[in-house]
Tab-separated table of C-alpha atoms in Angstrom:
chain	number	residue	atom	x	y	z
R	32	MET	CA	53.811	1.909	-10.834
R	33	SER	CA	50.466	0.863	-12.354
R	34	GLY	CA	48.006	2.055	-14.128
R	35	ASN	CA	44.760	1.776	-11.430
R	36	ILE	CA	43.000	5.042	-11.182
R	37	ASN	CA	42.469	3.775	-7.357
R	38	GLU	CA	45.900	2.881	-6.373
R	39	ARG	CA	46.868	4.886	-3.103
R	40	ARG	CA	50.138	7.007	-2.422
R	41	VAL	CA	51.664	9.217	-0.922
R	42	ILE	CA	53.501	11.832	-1.392
R	43	SER	CA	56.219	13.735	0.928
R	44	VAL	CA	57.584	17.074	-0.006
R	45	VAL	CA	59.794	19.838	2.018
R	46	VAL	CA	59.382	22.922	1.768
R	47	MET	CA	60.026	26.527	3.595
R	48	ASN	CA	57.908	27.103	6.367
R	49	GLU	CA	56.640	30.179	5.381
R	50	SER	CA	52.745	31.211	5.232
R	51	SER	CA	50.754	30.342	2.364
R	52	VAL	CA	53.161	27.648	1.924
R	53	LEU	CA	50.294	25.048	2.334
R	54	ALA	CA	47.521	27.172	0.801
R	55	ARG	CA	49.185	27.105	-2.685
R	56	VAL	CA	49.921	23.532	-1.975
R	57	THR	CA	46.512	22.358	-1.721
R	58	ALA	CA	45.473	24.758	-4.398
R	59	LEU	CA	47.870	22.814	-7.054
R	60	PHE	CA	45.452	19.354	-5.710
R	61	ALA	CA	42.166	21.547	-5.727
R	62	GLY	CA	42.806	23.126	-9.636
R	63	ARG	CA	43.291	19.752	-10.787
R	64	GLY	CA	40.475	17.836	-8.549
R	65	TYR	CA	42.563	15.259	-7.119
R	66	ASN	CA	41.965	14.746	-3.709
R	67	ILE	CA	44.290	14.446	-0.759
R	68	GLU	CA	42.984	11.499	1.918
R	69	SER	CA	45.735	12.689	4.788
R	70	LEU	CA	47.262	15.890	4.649
R	71	THR	CA	50.043	15.887	8.050
R	72	VAL	CA	52.770	19.076	8.355
R	73	ALA	CA	55.092	20.117	10.939
R	74	PRO	CA	58.529	21.718	11.299
R	75	ILE	CA	61.958	19.981	10.051
R	76	PRO	CA	63.795	20.114	13.253
R	77	GLU	CA	66.131	22.975	12.950
R	78	SER	CA	65.439	23.921	10.231
R	79	ASP	CA	63.560	26.368	8.305
R	80	MET	CA	62.289	24.256	6.682
R	81	SER	CA	58.847	22.334	7.145
R	82	HIS	CA	57.473	18.173	6.248
R	83	ILE	CA	53.857	17.991	4.461
R	84	THR	CA	53.287	14.197	3.287
R	85	ILE	CA	50.153	13.583	1.168
R	86	ALA	CA	47.887	10.572	1.003
R	87	THR	CA	46.052	10.699	-2.536
R	88	LYS	CA	44.868	8.473	-5.085
R	89	GLY	CA	45.802	8.633	-8.388
R	90	ASN	CA	47.928	7.060	-11.393
R	91	ALA	CA	50.922	7.159	-12.442
R	92	LYS	CA	50.008	9.470	-15.103
R	93	VAL	CA	48.834	11.208	-12.059
R	94	MET	CA	50.625	10.911	-9.289
R	95	GLU	CA	53.805	11.981	-12.627
R	96	GLN	CA	51.810	15.259	-13.061
R	97	ILE	CA	51.140	16.098	-9.778
R	98	THR	CA	54.674	15.767	-8.824
R	99	LYS	CA	55.416	17.892	-11.242
R	100	GLN	CA	53.287	20.473	-9.999
R	101	LEU	CA	54.377	20.088	-7.279
R	102	HIS	CA	58.908	20.813	-8.062
R	103	LYS	CA	57.562	24.024	-10.051
R	104	LEU	CA	55.711	25.696	-6.448
R	105	ILE	CA	58.654	28.355	-5.534
R	106	PRO	CA	58.922	27.191	-2.085
R	107	VAL	CA	58.902	23.228	-2.284
R	108	TYR	CA	63.087	22.321	-1.848
R	109	LYS	CA	61.903	18.439	-2.365
R	110	VAL	CA	59.057	15.515	-3.345
R	111	ILE	CA	59.494	12.559	-2.904
R	112	GLU	CA	56.616	9.531	-4.200
R	113	HIS	CA	57.136	6.970	-1.853
R	114	GLU	CA	57.845	3.481	-3.050
R	115	GLU	CA	59.506	1.782	-0.245
R	116	MET	CA	57.921	3.316	2.988
R	117	VAL	CA	57.950	3.087	6.669
R	118	GLU	CA	53.996	4.704	7.448
R	119	LYS	CA	52.564	5.537	10.302
R	120	GLU	CA	49.026	6.864	11.620
R	121	MET	CA	47.729	8.468	15.388
R	122	VAL	CA	43.571	7.812	15.869
R	123	LEU	CA	42.410	9.610	19.304
R	124	ILE	CA	38.835	7.884	20.458
R	125	LYS	CA	36.778	9.284	23.014
R	126	PHE	CA	35.404	5.903	25.426
R	127	PRO	CA	32.223	6.273	27.526
R	128	ILE	CA	34.078	4.843	31.249
R	129	ALA	CA	31.109	2.895	31.795
R	130	GLU	CA	32.228	0.687	28.386
R	131	ASN	CA	35.264	-1.578	29.451
R	132	LEU	CA	38.348	-0.997	30.370
R	133	SER	CA	40.910	-3.407	30.726
R	134	ASP	CA	39.319	-4.658	27.060
R	135	ILE	CA	39.919	-1.128	25.540
R	136	GLN	CA	43.316	-1.210	27.142
R	137	ALA	CA	43.457	-4.845	25.083
R	138	LEU	CA	42.551	-3.632	22.017
R	139	CYS	CA	44.631	-0.090	21.732
R	140	LYS	CA	47.655	-2.710	22.917
R	141	ALA	CA	47.052	-5.243	20.502
R	142	TYR	CA	47.632	-1.558	18.044
R	143	ASN	CA	50.129	-0.154	19.946
R	144	GLY	CA	48.409	2.290	21.829
R	145	GLY	CA	46.796	2.963	24.874
R	146	ILE	CA	44.933	4.964	27.564
R	147	VAL	CA	46.382	8.198	27.464
R	148	ASN	CA	43.507	10.350	29.804
R	149	VAL	CA	40.444	9.585	32.245
R	150	GLY	CA	38.176	11.746	33.280
R	151	LYS	CA	35.476	11.523	35.194
R	152	GLU	CA	32.847	10.281	32.591
R	153	MET	CA	34.874	9.574	29.757
R	154	VAL	CA	38.566	7.156	28.847
R	155	ILE	CA	40.926	8.614	25.343
R	156	ALA	CA	42.918	6.447	24.370
R	157	GLN	CA	45.503	6.866	21.436
R	158	VAL	CA	46.961	4.368	19.001
R	159	ALA	CA	49.533	4.720	16.018
R	160	ASP	CA	49.914	2.475	13.653
R	161	GLU	CA	50.249	1.479	10.148
R	162	PRO	CA	46.531	2.977	8.167
R	163	LYS	CA	45.922	-0.044	7.365
R	164	ARG	CA	45.343	-0.737	10.299
R	165	ILE	CA	44.371	1.893	12.354
R	166	LYS	CA	41.279	1.459	9.841
R	167	HIS	CA	40.708	-2.126	11.320
R	168	PHE	CA	41.057	-0.912	15.218
R	169	ILE	CA	38.365	1.940	14.943
R	170	GLU	CA	36.219	-1.090	13.209
R	171	ALA	CA	36.856	-2.709	16.486
R	172	ALA	CA	36.495	-0.026	19.180
R	173	HIS	CA	32.939	0.385	17.834
R	174	ARG	CA	31.454	-2.421	19.709
R	175	TYR	CA	32.566	-0.020	22.639
R	176	ASN	CA	30.596	2.876	21.385
R	177	PRO	CA	32.778	5.246	21.188
R	178	CYS	CA	31.754	9.050	20.854
R	179	GLU	CA	34.015	10.577	19.579
R	180	ILE	CA	37.242	9.003	16.537
R	181	VAL	CA	39.573	11.895	15.757
R	182	ARG	CA	42.140	10.748	13.020
R	183	GLY	CA	45.416	11.802	11.870
R	184	GLY	CA	47.476	12.084	8.772
R	185	VAL	CA	49.168	9.964	7.556
R	186	VAL	CA	53.801	10.509	8.469
R	187	ALA	CA	55.873	8.810	6.569
R	188	ILE	CA	59.559	7.771	5.850
R	189	GLU	CA	61.624	6.240	3.125
R	190	ARG	CA	63.646	2.996	4.153
């Protein structure tokens, strides 16, 4: 790890799936003044556990403090600071139906996505890709006058 304060980090936390666990994890970050860039939570299939994926920024010392504090939380079973990982993020974008749908479809396909819903006035597209590519997709999508953009959080798994 380098000492760069602005280095992006992804941490996975396996916790018991019970009420207020997420509040305790986020309070840990808030209490120390660390920002969470994205946060996803989902139950782990066929278990009583949940997987929390947190994207944040910090240097090696900050990450060490965060992981040590996370290990101290009672419902936490495992903390993984990812080094080698596969990382994906999802985005939903709503476009006016008047825009060129074939161009929007081609753009979405280039970023592992497609049109997922067509209404009377709007088209909704979905893309799931690496966070940097999601950023580029959103920049490219602006030429089609999106009405609404909703990004999901990062999910990651160790290689």
